[in-house]
Amino acid sequence: MSMENKNCMCCKLDKPLSEFHKHKGRKQGVTDCCKICRNTLIVEKRYNLCEGCLDEMKIEQDNKCAICQEEFDTLAVDHCHTTNKVRGLLCNNCNNGLGRFKDNKQFLENAIKYLENYE
């Protein structure tokens, strides 16, 4: 391990310091877990998922959005805003689309009918 790299305490990979958040109180001036692992831990905690569940979901979905089936560029955890229960992983476009339709099935059905009128 060079002075410009650090082992992530979560994924155990040797990564450049630029892949860690800054933390003045640490020896190398960065957090113990890399940005990717730290974000994963935050998401798992936010949605009360077990450790590693997010990675399992990615594998189950073949690293693709549950709606459009495109590979994730960045992913969003789709969840019910009432119960906070996770439904699946979506790309940002599909997640924004559902949000703009307020997760309302009738609005989505109306949008499909609208589009069908212009085929």
mmCIF file of N, CA and C in Angstrom, residues 19 28 44 54 64 75 78 103 115:
data_model
loop_
_atom_site.group_PDB
_atom_site.id
_atom_site.type_symbol
_atom_site.label_atom_id
_atom_site.label_comp_id
_atom_site.label_asym_id
_atom_site.label_seq_id
_atom_site.Cartn_x
_atom_site.Cartn_y
_atom_site.Cartn_z
ATOM 1 N N GLU A 19 -10.823 8.198 -3.544
ATOM 2 C CA GLU A 19 -12.052 7.405 -3.489
ATOM 3 C C GLU A 19 -12.622 7.313 -2.076
ATOM 4 N N GLN A 28 -4.679 9.322 7.604
ATOM 5 C CA GLN A 28 -4.416 9.744 6.216
ATOM 6 C C GLN A 28 -5.355 10.859 5.763
ATOM 7 N N GLU A 44 -28.367 1.167 3.224
ATOM 8 C CA GLU A 44 -28.869 -0.007 3.941
ATOM 9 C C GLU A 44 -29.454 0.390 5.292
ATOM 10 N N LEU A 54 -28.143 -4.818 -0.380
ATOM 11 C CA LEU A 54 -28.127 -3.992 -1.585
ATOM 12 C C LEU A 54 -27.345 -4.695 -2.693
ATOM 13 N N LYS A 64 -29.380 -4.362 -13.357
ATOM 14 C CA LYS A 64 -30.228 -3.598 -14.278
ATOM 15 C C LYS A 64 -31.434 -3.034 -13.546
ATOM 16 N N LEU A 75 -27.793 4.128 -9.313
ATOM 17 C CA LEU A 75 -29.043 3.467 -8.957
ATOM 18 C C LEU A 75 -29.777 4.219 -7.871
ATOM 19 N N ASP A 78 -35.882 2.154 -4.890
ATOM 20 C CA ASP A 78 -37.305 2.476 -4.962
ATOM 21 C C ASP A 78 -37.987 1.918 -3.721
ATOM 22 N N ASP A 103 -46.322 7.774 -7.619
ATOM 23 C CA ASP A 103 -46.537 6.336 -7.369
ATOM 24 C C ASP A 103 -48.012 5.952 -7.535
ATOM 25 N N LEU A 115 -50.188 7.449 -24.463
ATOM 26 C CA LEU A 115 -49.148 7.091 -25.414
ATOM 27 C C LEU A 115 -49.690 6.165 -26.516
#
